[in-house]
Coordinates of C-alpha atoms in Angstrom, one line a residue:
M1 CA -49.8 163.8 69.7
E2 CA -46.8 164.5 68.1
A3 CA -45.2 168.2 68.4
K4 CA -44.7 169.6 64.7
P5 CA -42.2 172.7 63.9
C6 CA -43.6 175.7 63.0
I7 CA -42.2 175.4 59.6
Q8 CA -43.7 172.4 58.8
S9 CA -47.4 174.7 58.1
L10 CA -45.7 177.4 56.6
T11 CA -48.0 178.7 53.5
V12 CA -47.1 181.1 50.8
K13 CA -49.6 182.5 48.2
N14 CA -48.8 185.0 45.5
S15 CA -51.4 186.7 43.5
F16 CA -51.4 189.7 40.9
V17 CA -53.4 192.7 42.3
L18 CA -56.1 193.5 39.5
P19 CA -58.7 195.9 38.5
P20 CA -61.5 194.3 40.0
D21 CA -60.1 193.7 43.4
T22 CA -59.2 197.7 43.7
N23 CA -60.9 200.5 45.0
G24 CA -61.2 204.0 43.3
H25 CA -57.8 205.0 44.2
G26 CA -56.3 201.7 42.3
T27 CA -55.1 200.2 45.6
L28 CA -56.1 196.5 46.5
F29 CA -59.6 196.5 49.1
G30 CA -58.7 196.2 52.5
G31 CA -61.6 193.2 52.6
Q32 CA -59.9 191.6 49.8
L33 CA -56.5 191.6 51.9
M34 CA -58.0 189.9 54.7
R35 CA -59.7 187.4 52.6
Y36 CA -56.6 186.4 51.6
M37 CA -55.1 186.3 54.8
D38 CA -58.1 184.2 56.2
D39 CA -57.4 181.9 53.0
V40 CA -53.7 181.5 54.1
A41 CA -54.3 181.4 57.8
A42 CA -56.8 178.3 57.4
I43 CA -54.4 176.4 55.1
A44 CA -51.6 177.0 57.7
G45 CA -53.9 175.6 60.2
T46 CA -55.0 172.7 58.3
R47 CA -51.6 172.0 57.2
H48 CA -50.4 172.0 60.9
A49 CA -54.1 169.7 62.5
R50 CA -54.5 167.7 59.1
T51 CA -58.2 168.5 59.7
P52 CA -60.5 171.3 58.6
V53 CA -60.2 174.7 60.6
V54 CA -62.6 177.4 61.5
T55 CA -61.8 181.0 61.9
A56 CA -62.3 182.2 65.7
S57 CA -60.5 185.2 65.4
T58 CA -58.6 187.8 63.7
D59 CA -56.4 190.4 65.6
S60 CA -56.1 194.0 64.5
V61 CA -55.6 194.6 61.1
D62 CA -53.3 197.7 60.3
F63 CA -53.0 198.7 56.8
L64 CA -49.4 200.1 56.4
A65 CA -49.2 200.3 53.0
P66 CA -51.0 200.4 49.8
V67 CA -51.3 197.4 47.5
H68 CA -51.2 199.4 44.0
E69 CA -53.0 197.7 40.9
G70 CA -50.4 195.9 38.7
S71 CA -48.4 194.6 41.8
T72 CA -48.1 191.6 43.7
I73 CA -49.3 190.6 47.1
C74 CA -47.2 188.0 48.8
L75 CA -48.8 186.4 51.7
E76 CA -46.7 184.1 54.5
A77 CA -48.4 182.4 57.3
F78 CA -47.4 179.5 59.7
V79 CA -48.6 178.3 63.1
T80 CA -46.7 180.1 66.1
W81 CA -48.5 178.4 68.8
T82 CA -51.1 176.0 70.0
S83 CA -53.5 175.4 72.8
T84 CA -56.0 172.2 72.9
T85 CA -57.9 172.9 70.2
S86 CA -56.9 176.5 68.5
M87 CA -53.6 177.8 66.7
E88 CA -52.4 181.2 66.4
V89 CA -51.4 181.3 63.1
F90 CA -49.1 184.8 62.1
V91 CA -49.8 186.3 59.1
K92 CA -47.3 188.8 56.9
A93 CA -48.4 190.4 53.6
I94 CA -46.0 192.1 51.7
T95 CA -46.6 193.7 48.3
E96 CA -43.8 194.0 45.2
N97 CA -43.5 196.3 42.3
L98 CA -42.5 193.8 39.6
L99 CA -40.9 196.0 37.8
T100 CA -38.5 197.9 40.5
G101 CA -38.3 194.9 42.6
E102 CA -39.4 197.4 45.6
R103 CA -41.2 195.2 48.4
T104 CA -43.1 196.7 51.4
V105 CA -44.6 194.9 54.3
C106 CA -48.3 196.0 54.0
T107 CA -49.8 194.5 56.9
T108 CA -49.3 191.7 60.1
A109 CA -51.8 189.9 61.7
F110 CA -52.6 187.0 63.9
L111 CA -55.4 184.7 63.5
T112 CA -56.7 182.2 65.7
M113 CA -58.2 179.0 63.8
V114 CA -60.2 176.2 65.2
A115 CA -60.1 172.9 64.7
V116 CA -63.2 170.8 63.8
G117 CA -64.2 167.1 63.0
E118 CA -66.8 166.2 60.9
D119 CA -69.5 167.1 63.3
G120 CA -68.6 170.6 63.7
V121 CA -67.2 170.2 67.0
P122 CA -63.4 171.2 68.1
V123 CA -61.1 168.3 67.9
E124 CA -57.4 168.5 69.5
V125 CA -54.0 169.8 67.4
P126 CA -50.7 168.8 67.8
P127 CA -48.5 171.3 69.6
V128 CA -46.2 173.1 67.6
Y129 CA -42.5 174.1 68.5
P130 CA -40.5 177.1 67.3
E131 CA -36.8 176.9 65.9
S132 CA -35.7 180.0 64.4
S133 CA -35.2 183.2 66.4
E134 CA -38.5 184.8 64.6
E135 CA -40.6 181.7 65.7
K136 CA -39.2 181.7 69.0
W137 CA -40.1 185.4 69.4
L138 CA -43.7 185.0 68.2
N139 CA -44.1 181.9 69.9
A140 CA -42.6 183.6 73.6
G141 CA -45.5 186.4 73.0
A142 CA -48.2 184.0 72.3
S143 CA -49.9 183.1 75.6
E144 CA -50.4 186.6 76.2
R145 CA -51.9 187.4 73.3
A146 CA -54.0 184.5 73.5
D147 CA -55.4 185.9 77.3
Y148 CA -56.0 189.2 75.7
R149 CA -58.3 187.8 72.7
K150 CA -60.5 186.0 75.6
K151 CA -60.8 189.1 77.3
R152 CA -61.6 190.9 73.8
R153 CA -64.2 187.6 73.3
K154 CA -65.9 188.5 76.3
E155 CA -66.5 192.0 76.0
S156 CA -67.7 191.0 72.2
K157 CA -70.6 188.5 73.3
M158 CA -71.5 191.4 76.1
L159 CA -71.8 194.0 73.3
A160 CA -73.8 191.3 71.3
E161 CA -76.1 190.7 74.4
R162 CA -76.7 194.0 75.0
F163 CA -77.2 195.5 71.5
G164 CA -78.8 192.2 70.2
A165 CA -80.3 191.5 67.0
D166 CA -83.0 194.0 66.9
F167 CA -83.0 196.9 64.2
P168 CA -81.8 200.1 66.1
W169 CA -84.1 202.1 64.1
D170 CA -86.9 200.8 65.7
P171 CA -87.3 202.3 68.9
T172 CA -89.7 199.9 70.3
H173 CA -87.1 197.1 70.8
N174 CA -83.7 198.8 70.9
H175 CA -84.3 199.8 74.7
K176 CA -81.7 197.7 76.8
D177 CA -81.8 199.8 80.6

């Protein structure tokens, strides 16, 4: 497969922050912001792989600044690194007050997207290569982040196995000693 530049997958999405998207404080629900992030990451991953993708993981999402009702939210995403069937996608979210022009980064995150065929089985993705200094910086740390994700996934599987699908309030089924 022929390698593609990171910029080729660039995806940008802008949205007004409307009342149904906000909490009692008049700021964007965190879950709504995460939904937007997943959406742009999926578009960037699909644009790179030219096949459907699914979300495998989202790295920590720290909400650095509130996104107020009436402002806009702009999300930028692009593929920073690839493995055989997976892609790391960097997402940056910026809030903007359109009346003052003030712009603030409200969160950044890495999402791992996996390319899948029509049968739902993972398929190979083309390699990606960085060109700008920012892309090179993100790409340089990607394999270390991927190793961390593998470790974290293993721990998540152990937790899922330990706690299972039983109801936690059912004392006859929640003893795993």
